[in-house]
Coordinates of C-alpha atoms and ligand atoms in Angstrom, one line a residue:
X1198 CA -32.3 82.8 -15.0
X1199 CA -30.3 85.5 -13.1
X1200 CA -32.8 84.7 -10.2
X1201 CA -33.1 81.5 -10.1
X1202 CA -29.0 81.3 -9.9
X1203 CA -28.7 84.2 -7.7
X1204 CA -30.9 81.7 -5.6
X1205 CA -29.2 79.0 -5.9
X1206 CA -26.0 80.5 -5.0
X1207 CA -27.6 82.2 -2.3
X1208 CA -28.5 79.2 -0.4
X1209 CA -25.3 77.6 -1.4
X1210 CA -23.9 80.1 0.5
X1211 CA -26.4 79.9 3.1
X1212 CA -25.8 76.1 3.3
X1213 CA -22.0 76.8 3.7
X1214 CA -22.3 79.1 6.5
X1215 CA -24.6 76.5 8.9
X1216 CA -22.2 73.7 8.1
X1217 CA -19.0 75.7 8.8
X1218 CA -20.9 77.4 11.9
X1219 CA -21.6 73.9 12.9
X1220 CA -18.2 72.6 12.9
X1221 CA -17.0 75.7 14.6
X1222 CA -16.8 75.3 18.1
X1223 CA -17.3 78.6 19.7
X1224 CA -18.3 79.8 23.4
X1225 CA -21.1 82.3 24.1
X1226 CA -20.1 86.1 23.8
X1227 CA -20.8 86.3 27.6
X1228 CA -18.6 83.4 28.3
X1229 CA -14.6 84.3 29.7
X1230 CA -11.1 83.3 29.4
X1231 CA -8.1 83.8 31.9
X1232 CA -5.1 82.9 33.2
X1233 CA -4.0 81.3 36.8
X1234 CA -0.9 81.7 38.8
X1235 CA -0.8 81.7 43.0
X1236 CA 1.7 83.8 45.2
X1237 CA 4.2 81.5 46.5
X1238 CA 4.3 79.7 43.0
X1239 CA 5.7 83.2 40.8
X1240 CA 6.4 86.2 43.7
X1241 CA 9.8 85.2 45.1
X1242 CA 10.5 88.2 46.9
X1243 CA 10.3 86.1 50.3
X1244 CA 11.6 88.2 52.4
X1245 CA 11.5 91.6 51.0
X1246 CA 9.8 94.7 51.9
X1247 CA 8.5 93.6 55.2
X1248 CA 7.0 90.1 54.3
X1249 CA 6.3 87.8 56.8
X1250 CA 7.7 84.2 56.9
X1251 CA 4.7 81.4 55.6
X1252 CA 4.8 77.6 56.3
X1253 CA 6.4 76.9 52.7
X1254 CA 9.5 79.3 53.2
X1255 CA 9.8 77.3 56.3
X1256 CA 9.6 74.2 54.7
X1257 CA 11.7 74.7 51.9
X1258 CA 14.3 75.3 53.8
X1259 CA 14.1 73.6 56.4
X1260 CA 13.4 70.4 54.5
X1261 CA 15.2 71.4 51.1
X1262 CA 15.7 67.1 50.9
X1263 CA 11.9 67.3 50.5
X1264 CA 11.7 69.3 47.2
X1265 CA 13.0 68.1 44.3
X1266 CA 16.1 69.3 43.5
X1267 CA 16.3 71.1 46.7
X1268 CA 14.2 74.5 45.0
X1269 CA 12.5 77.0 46.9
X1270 CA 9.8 79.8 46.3
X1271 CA 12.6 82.7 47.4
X1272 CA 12.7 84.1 44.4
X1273 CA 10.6 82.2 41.9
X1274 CA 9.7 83.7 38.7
X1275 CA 10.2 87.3 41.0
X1276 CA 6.7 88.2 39.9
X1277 CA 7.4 90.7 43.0
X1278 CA 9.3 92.6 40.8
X1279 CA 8.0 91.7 37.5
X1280 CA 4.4 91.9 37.7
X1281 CA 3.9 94.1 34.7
X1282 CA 5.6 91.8 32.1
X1283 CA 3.0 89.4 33.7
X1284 CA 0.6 91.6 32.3
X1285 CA 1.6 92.5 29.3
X1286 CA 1.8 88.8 28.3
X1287 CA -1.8 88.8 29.6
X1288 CA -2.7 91.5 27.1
X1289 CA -0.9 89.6 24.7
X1290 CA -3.3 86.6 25.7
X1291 CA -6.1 88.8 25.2
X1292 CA -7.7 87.0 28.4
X1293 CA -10.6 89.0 30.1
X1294 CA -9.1 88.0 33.4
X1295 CA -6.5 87.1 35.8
X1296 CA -6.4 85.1 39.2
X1297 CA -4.0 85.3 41.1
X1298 CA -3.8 84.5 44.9
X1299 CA -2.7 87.2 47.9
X1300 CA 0.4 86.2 50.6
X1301 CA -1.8 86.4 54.0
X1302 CA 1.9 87.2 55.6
X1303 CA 3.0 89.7 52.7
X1304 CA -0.6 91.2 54.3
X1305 CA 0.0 90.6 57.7
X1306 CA 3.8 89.2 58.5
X1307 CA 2.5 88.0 62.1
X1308 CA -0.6 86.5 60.5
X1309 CA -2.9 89.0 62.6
X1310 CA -4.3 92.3 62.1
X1311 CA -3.0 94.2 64.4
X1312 CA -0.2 94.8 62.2
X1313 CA -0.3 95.7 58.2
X1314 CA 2.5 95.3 55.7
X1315 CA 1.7 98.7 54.0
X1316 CA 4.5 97.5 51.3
X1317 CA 2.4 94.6 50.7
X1318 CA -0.5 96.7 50.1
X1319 CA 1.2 98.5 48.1
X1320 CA 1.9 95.4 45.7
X1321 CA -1.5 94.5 45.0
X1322 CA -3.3 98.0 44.8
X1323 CA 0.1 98.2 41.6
X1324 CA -0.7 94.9 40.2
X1325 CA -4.5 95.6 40.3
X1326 CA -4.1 98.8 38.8
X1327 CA -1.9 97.9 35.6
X1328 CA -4.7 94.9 35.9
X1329 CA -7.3 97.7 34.9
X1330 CA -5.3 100.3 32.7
X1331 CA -5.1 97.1 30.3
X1332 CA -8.8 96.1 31.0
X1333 CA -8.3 92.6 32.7
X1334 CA -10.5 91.6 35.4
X1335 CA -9.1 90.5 38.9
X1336 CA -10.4 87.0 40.3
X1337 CA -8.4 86.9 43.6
X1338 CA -8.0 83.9 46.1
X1339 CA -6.9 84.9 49.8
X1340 CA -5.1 81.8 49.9
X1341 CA -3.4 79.5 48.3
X1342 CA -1.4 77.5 50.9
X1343 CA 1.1 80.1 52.3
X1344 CA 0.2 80.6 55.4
X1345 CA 2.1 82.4 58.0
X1346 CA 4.5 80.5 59.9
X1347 CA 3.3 82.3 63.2
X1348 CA -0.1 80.5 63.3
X1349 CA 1.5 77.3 62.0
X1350 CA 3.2 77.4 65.0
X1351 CA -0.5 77.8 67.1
X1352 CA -1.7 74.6 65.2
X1353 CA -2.5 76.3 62.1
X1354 CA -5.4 75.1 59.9
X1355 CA -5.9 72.3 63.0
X1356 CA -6.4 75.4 65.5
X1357 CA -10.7 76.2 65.5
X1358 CA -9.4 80.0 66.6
X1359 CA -8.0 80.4 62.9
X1360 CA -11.1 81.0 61.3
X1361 CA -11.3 84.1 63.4
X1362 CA -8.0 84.7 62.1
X1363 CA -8.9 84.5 58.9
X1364 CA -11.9 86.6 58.9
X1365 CA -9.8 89.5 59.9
X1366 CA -7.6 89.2 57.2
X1367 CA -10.3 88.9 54.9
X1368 CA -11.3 91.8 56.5
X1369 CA -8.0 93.8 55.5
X1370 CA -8.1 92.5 52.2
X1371 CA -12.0 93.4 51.5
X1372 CA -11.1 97.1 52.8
X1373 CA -7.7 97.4 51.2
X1374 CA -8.9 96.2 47.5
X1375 CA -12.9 95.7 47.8
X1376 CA -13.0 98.9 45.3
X1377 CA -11.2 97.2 42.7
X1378 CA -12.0 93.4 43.3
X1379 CA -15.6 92.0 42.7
X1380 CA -14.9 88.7 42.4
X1381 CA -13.1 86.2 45.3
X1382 CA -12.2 82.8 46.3
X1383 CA -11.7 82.2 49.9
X1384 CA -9.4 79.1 49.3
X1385 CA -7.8 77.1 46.8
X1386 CA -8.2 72.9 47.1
X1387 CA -8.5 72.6 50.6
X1388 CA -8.8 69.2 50.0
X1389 CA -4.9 69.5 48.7
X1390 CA -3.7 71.6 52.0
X1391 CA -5.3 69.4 54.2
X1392 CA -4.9 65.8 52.9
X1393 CA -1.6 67.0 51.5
X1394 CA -0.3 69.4 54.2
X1395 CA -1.4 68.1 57.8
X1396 CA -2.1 64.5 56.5
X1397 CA 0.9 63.7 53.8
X1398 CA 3.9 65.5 53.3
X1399 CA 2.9 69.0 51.8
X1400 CA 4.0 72.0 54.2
X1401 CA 3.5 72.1 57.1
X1402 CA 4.3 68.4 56.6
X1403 CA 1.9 66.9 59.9
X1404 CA 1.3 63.8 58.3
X1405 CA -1.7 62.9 60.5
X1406 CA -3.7 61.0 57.8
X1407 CA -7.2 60.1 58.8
X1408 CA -7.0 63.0 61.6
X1409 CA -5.2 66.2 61.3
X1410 CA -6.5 66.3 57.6
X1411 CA -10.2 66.2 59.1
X1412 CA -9.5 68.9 61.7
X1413 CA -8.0 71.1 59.6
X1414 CA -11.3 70.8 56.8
X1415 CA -13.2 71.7 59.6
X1416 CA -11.7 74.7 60.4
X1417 CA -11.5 75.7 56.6
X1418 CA -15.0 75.5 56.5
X1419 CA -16.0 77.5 59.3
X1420 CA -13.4 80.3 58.2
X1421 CA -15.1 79.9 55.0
X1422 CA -19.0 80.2 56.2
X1423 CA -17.4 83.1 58.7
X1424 CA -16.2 85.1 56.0
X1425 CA -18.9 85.1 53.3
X1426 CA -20.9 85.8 56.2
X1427 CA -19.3 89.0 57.1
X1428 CA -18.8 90.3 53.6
X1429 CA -22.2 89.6 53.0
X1430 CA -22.9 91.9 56.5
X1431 CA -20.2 94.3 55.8
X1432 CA -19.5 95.0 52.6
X1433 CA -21.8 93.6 50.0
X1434 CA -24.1 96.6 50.2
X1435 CA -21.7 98.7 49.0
X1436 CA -19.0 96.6 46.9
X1437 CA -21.3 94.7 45.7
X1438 CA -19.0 91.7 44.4
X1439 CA -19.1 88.3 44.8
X1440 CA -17.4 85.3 46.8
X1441 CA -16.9 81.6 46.0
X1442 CA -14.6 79.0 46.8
X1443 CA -12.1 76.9 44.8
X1444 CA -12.2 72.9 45.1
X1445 CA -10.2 70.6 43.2
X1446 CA -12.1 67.6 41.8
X1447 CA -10.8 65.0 39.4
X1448 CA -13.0 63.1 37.4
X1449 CA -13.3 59.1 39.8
X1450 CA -14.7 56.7 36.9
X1451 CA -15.3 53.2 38.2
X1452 CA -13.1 50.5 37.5
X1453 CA -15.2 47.9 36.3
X1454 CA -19.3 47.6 35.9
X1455 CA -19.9 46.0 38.8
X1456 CA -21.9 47.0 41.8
X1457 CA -19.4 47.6 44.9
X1458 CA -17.2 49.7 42.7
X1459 CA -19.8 51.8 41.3
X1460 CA -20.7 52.1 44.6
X1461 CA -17.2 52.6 45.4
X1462 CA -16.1 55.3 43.2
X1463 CA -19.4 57.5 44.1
X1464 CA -18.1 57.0 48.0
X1465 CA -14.8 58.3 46.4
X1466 CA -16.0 61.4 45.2
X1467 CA -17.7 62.5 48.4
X1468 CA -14.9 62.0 50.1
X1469 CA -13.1 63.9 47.5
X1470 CA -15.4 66.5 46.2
X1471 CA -18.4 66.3 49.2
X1472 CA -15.8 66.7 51.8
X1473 CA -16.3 70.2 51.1
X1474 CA -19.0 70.5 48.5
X1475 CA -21.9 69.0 50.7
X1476 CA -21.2 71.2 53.6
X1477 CA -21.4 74.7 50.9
X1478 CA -23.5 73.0 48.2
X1479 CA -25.8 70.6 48.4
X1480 CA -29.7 71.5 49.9
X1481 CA -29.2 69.8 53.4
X1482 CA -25.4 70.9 54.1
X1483 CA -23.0 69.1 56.6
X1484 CA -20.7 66.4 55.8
X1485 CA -21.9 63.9 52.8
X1486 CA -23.7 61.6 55.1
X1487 CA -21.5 58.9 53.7
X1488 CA -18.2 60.6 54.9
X1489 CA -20.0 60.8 58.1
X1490 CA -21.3 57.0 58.2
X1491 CA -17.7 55.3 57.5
X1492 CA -15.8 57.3 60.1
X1493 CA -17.5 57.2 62.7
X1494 CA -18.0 53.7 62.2
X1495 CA -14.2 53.0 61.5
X1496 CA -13.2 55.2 64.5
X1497 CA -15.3 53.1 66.6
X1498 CA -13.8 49.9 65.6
X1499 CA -10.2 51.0 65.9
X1500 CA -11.4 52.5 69.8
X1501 CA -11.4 55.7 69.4
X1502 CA -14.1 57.2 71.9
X1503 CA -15.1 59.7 69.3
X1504 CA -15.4 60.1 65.9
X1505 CA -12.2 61.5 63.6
X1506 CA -14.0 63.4 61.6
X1507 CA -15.5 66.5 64.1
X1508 CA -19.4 67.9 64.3
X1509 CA -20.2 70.8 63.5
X1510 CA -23.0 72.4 65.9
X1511 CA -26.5 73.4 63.9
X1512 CA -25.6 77.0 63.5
X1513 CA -22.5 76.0 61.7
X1514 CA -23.9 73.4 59.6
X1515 CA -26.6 76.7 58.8
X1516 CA -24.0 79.3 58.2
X1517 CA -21.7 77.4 56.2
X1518 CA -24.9 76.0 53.8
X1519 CA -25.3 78.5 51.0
X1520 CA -21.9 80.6 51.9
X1521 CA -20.8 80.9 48.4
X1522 CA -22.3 83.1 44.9
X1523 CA -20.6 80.6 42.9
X1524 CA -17.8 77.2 42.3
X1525 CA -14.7 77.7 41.6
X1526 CA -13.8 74.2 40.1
X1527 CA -10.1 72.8 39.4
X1528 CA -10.4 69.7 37.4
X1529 CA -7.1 68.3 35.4
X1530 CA -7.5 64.5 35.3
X1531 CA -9.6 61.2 36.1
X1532 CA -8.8 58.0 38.1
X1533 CA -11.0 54.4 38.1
X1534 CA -11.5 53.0 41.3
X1535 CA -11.6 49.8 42.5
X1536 CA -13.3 49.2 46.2
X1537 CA -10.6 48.1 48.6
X1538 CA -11.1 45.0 50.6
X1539 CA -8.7 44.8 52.9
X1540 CA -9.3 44.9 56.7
X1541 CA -9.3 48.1 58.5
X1542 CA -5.8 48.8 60.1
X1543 CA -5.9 49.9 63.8
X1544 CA -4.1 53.1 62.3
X1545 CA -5.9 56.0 61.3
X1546 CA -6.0 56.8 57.6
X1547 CA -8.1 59.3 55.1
X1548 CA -7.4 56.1 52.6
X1549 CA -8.9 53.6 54.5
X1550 CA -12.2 55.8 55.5
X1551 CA -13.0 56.3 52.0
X1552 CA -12.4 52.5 51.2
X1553 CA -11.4 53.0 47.0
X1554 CA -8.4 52.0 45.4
X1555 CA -7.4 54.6 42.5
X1556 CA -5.8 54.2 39.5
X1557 CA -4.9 55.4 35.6
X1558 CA -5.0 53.6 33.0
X1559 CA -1.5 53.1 31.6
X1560 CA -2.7 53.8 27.8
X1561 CA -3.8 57.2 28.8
X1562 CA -1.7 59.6 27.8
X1563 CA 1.3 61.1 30.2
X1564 CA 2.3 64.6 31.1
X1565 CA 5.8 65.5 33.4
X1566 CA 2.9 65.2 36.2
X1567 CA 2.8 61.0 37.7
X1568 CA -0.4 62.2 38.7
X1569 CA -1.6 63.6 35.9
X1570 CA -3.0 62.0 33.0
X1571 CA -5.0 63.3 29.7
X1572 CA -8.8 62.1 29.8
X1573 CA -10.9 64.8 28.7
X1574 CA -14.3 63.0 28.9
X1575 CA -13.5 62.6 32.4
X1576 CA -14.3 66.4 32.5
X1577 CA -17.8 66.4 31.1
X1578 CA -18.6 63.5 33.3
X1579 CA -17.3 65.8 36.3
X1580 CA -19.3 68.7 35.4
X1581 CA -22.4 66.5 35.1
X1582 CA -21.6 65.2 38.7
X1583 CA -21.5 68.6 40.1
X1584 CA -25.1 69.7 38.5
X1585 CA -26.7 66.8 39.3
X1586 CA -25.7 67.0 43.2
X1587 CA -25.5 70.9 43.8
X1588 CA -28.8 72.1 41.6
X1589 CA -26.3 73.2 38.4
X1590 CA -24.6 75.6 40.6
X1591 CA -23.1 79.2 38.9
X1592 CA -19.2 77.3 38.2
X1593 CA -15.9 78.9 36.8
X1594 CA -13.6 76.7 35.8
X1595 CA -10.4 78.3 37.9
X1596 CA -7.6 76.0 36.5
X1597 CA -6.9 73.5 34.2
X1598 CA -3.9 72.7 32.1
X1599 CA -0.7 70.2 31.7
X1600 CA 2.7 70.2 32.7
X1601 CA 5.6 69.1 30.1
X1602 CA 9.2 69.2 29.1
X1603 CA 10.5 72.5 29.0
X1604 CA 10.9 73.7 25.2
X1605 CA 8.2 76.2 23.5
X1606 CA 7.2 73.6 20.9
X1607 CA 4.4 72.3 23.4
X1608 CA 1.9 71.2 20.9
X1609 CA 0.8 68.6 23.3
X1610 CA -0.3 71.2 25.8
X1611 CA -2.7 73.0 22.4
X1612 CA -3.7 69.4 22.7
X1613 CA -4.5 69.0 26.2
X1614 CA -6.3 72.5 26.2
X1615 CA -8.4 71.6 23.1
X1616 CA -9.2 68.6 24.2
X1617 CA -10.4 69.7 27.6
X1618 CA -12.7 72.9 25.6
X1619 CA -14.4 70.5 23.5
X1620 CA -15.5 68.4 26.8
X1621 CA -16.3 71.7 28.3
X1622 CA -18.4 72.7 25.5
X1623 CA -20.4 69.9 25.5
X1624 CA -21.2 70.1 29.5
X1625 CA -22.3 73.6 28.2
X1626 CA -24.3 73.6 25.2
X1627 CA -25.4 70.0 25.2
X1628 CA -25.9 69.2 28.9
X1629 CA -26.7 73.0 29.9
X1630 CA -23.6 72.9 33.0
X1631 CA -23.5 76.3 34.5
X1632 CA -20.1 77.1 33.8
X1633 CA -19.3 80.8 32.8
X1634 CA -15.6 80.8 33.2
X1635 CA -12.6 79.0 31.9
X1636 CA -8.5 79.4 33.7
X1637 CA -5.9 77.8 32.1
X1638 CA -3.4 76.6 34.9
X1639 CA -0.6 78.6 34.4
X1640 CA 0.3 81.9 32.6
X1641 CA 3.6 80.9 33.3
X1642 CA 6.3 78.6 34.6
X1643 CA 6.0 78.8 38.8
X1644 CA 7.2 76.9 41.4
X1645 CA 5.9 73.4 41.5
X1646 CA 5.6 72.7 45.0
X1647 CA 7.6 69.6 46.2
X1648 CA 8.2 69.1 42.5
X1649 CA 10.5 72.3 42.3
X1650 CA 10.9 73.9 38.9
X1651 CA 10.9 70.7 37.1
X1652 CA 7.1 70.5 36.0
X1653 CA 6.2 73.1 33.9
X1654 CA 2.9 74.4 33.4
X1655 CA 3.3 77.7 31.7
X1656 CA 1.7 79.2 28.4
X1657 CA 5.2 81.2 28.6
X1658 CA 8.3 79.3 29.8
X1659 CA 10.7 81.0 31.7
X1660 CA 14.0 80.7 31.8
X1661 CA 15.5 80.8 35.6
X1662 CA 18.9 80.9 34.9
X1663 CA 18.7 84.3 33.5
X1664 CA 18.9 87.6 35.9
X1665 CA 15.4 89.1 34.6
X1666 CA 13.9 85.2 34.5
X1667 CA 13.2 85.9 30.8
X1668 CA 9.5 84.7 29.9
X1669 CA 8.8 83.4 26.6
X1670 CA 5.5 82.6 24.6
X1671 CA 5.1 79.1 24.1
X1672 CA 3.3 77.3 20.9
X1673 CA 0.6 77.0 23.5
X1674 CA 0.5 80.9 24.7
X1675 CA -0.5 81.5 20.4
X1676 CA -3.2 78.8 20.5
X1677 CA -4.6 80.3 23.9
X1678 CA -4.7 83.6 22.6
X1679 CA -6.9 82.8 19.4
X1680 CA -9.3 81.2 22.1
X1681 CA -9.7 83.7 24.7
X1682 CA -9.7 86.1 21.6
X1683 CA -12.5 84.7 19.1
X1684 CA -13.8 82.4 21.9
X1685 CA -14.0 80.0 19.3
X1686 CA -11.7 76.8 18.9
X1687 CA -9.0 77.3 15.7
X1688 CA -10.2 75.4 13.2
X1689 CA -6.9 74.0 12.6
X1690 CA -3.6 74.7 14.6
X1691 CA -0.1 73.2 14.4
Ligands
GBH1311 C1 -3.2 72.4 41.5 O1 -3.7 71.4 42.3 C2 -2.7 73.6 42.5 O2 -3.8 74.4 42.8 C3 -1.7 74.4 41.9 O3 -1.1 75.2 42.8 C4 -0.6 73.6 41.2 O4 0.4 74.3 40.6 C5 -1.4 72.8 40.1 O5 -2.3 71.9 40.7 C6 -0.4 71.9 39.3 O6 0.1 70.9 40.0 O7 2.0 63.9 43.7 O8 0.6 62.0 43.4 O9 0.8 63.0 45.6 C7 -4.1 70.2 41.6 C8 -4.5 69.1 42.5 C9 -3.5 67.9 44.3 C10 -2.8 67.5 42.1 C11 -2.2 67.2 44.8 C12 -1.6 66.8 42.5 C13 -0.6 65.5 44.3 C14 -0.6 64.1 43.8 N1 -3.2 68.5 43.0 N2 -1.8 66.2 43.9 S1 0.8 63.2 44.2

């Protein structure tokens, strides 16, 4: 009798403990949480302790009509000066790491080598250390936008001799921090600099669509190839780390069934995602040939007597193919696309190579972002995309997350992030996506580029009108922590 209830209750018990494992929804062990944030976004500190001027101090104030409300990174959330509250709230996360981005002309104020910022140094080796004493691992980008005004005015990213440029500061930055560092990105969404920044109205503000963007990609690529190159010459014997690159890719779903916009929304994301992936990725490197076909075509037929979109020579199209350990991937929303049918305008435009119309469905639901909508099957589908054209590549998911209201009831953004982990499970565990990382976009409130202060990303909010730009923990920043703590979802929350 005892036995046979003992039994009983024993695989009652059993039985319990499948179901509720089941319905749990937990990451492997091996799997890691973090937080993002990017220099000019939180530092402030613009022109302190010998920092250099970049191309957004310059166009904040030059253009202040530009930005809404007329804000400017000068002082920011003055992560200069408040780094380690940063990391405490990190601790309080209980995220295993942190990525954050250096300021090339904190590094070098002139842009070049010949002359180093030893306060600015001095700034990172800090941060990095109070990064270990509370055992949170450094995923660094050398750049997120802010580059120094000085090669700006030499072209910038438009200029071929920057990627020599950049490879020295890589350089410094691989000598300066390679000890403590194993893990880099050489850019963040170079798609964003370039079709923002030289063709839209991002710094440096060019707005050479259909041109400058495609020059400066280029170059971005070759400085990218260049510098895994040399680390892997210089310093992966002995630091032994790793170095990837960040693109941004939303989710392009077609618009209807039919042919031409199937066809339309896979030309999209090349142009989107294969502008930069193809070259780094894919088995055959180069340009999508796609991205290739349509502008050389359409430069032809508006007369120009070579293409817009530039060659690269063999021994680029070798040394850039392969140049990366892993993907950094920034995905946040999805757009349908519809193929555009109009004529092709004699002017040059990056919208009318790619030929697709986007969209968002109006029922989907909003953020403080126009751009930004919450779909997170779109994410899945993304992360399906990117195994089935780069061979399931190594990927960390470098940011992620929602922008809202201010207020610390943001139980929309537990929402969003749940929402978005249960898609990214699923790419994992059902579809077998690489993806060892997850960032949620931002550990705080930061500058919002030509949106100001006004759309707020942050797990913590902070408060800007106070002297010591108070951070506090949002709804959000207690739902986070559970995750990145128990990498498992709460069962229930709020
Ligand atoms: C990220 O880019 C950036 O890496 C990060 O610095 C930023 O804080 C974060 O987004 C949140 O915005 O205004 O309609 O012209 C995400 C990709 C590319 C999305 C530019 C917004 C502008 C759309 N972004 N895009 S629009």
């Amino acid at each position: 009798m005892d036995s046979v209830l003992s039994y009983f209750l024993c695989f009652a018990f059993i039985g319990a403990r499948v179901t509720a494992e089941n319905e749990k929804i937990c990451f492997p062990n091996k799997f890691l949480f973090g937080v993002a944030t990017a220099a000019y976004q939180i530092e402030g500190a613009w022109n302190v302790s010998g920092k250099g001027e970049s191309i957004w101090d310059r166009y904040t104030h030059s253009h202040p009509e530009r930005v809404f409300d007329h804000h400017n990174g000068d002082t920011a959330a003055d992560s200069y000066h408040l780094f380690k509250r940063d990391v405490d709230m990190m601790e309080q996360l209980g995220v295993q790491f942190y990525r954050f981005s250096v300021s090339w002309p904190r590094i070098l104020p002139n842009g070049l080598s010949n002359e180093i910022n030893e306060d600015g140094i001095k700034y990172y080796t800090l941060l990095l250390d109070e990064l270990k004493a509370h055992n949170i691992m450094p995923l660094v980008t050398m750049y997120h936008w802010d580059l120094p005004q000085s090669l700006q005015d030499l072209g910038g990213w438009t200029n071929p001799i920057i990627a020599d440029y950049f490879v020295d500061y890589a350089r410094v930055l691989f000598e300066a921090f390679g000890d403590k560092v194993d893990t880099w990105l050489t850019f963040n969404e170079p798609f964003s600099f370039c079709f923002d920044g030289y063709g839209g109205y991002d710094a440096p503000g060019a707005h050479g669509s259909g041109f400058e963007d495609y020059l400066c990609g280029h170059n971005v690529l070759r400085a990218h190839g260049k510098v895994y190159r040399m680390y892997q010459q210089e310093f992966a014997e002995t630091q032994k780390g790793h170095v990837g690159i960040t693109l941004d890719f939303a989710w392009q779903e077609p618009a209807t069934t039919s042919d031409e916009d199937q066809h339309a929304a896979e030309v999209v994301r090349q142009f989107f995602l294969g502008w930069f992936a193809h070259p780094i990725f894919s088995e055959t490197g180069d340009y999508p040939p796609i991205m290739r076909k349509r502008i050389d075509y359409i430069s032809k037929r508006q007369n120009f007597p070579r293409s817009r979109l530039p060659t690269f020579t063999s021994d680029e199209i070798r040394m850039i193919r392969g140049s990366a350990d892993f993907l950094g991937l920034n995905h946040y929303t999805t757009y349908l696309v519809k193929r555009n049918r109009n004529k092709i305008a004699p002017q040059p435009s990056f919208m009318t190579d790619m030929g697709g119309i986007l969209s968002q469905k109006p029922e989907w639901p909003k953020s403080n972002s126009t751009w930004l909508k919450v779909v997170p099957w779109g994410f899945r589908k993304a992360l399906n995309w990117v195994k089935a054209a780069y061979n399931n590549p190594i990927t960390i998911i470098t940011e992620n997350g929602i922008s809202l209201e201010p207020g610390l009831q943001d139980s929309r953004r537990v929402n969003y992030i749940d929402g978005y982990l249960r898609a990214l499970h699923n790419a994992i565990i059902k579809d077998k996506c690489n993806v060892v990382g997850y960032t949620y976009w931002s550990l705080l409130d930061n500058f919002e580029w030509m949106r100001g202060f006004s759309e707020r990303f942050g797990l913590y909010e902070v408060n800007y009108d106070s002297t010591n730009k108070t951070r506090t923990a949002r709804i959000s920043a207690g739902y986070y922590s559970k995750v990145a703590q128990t990498k498992c979802l709460p069962v229930s929350w709020v």
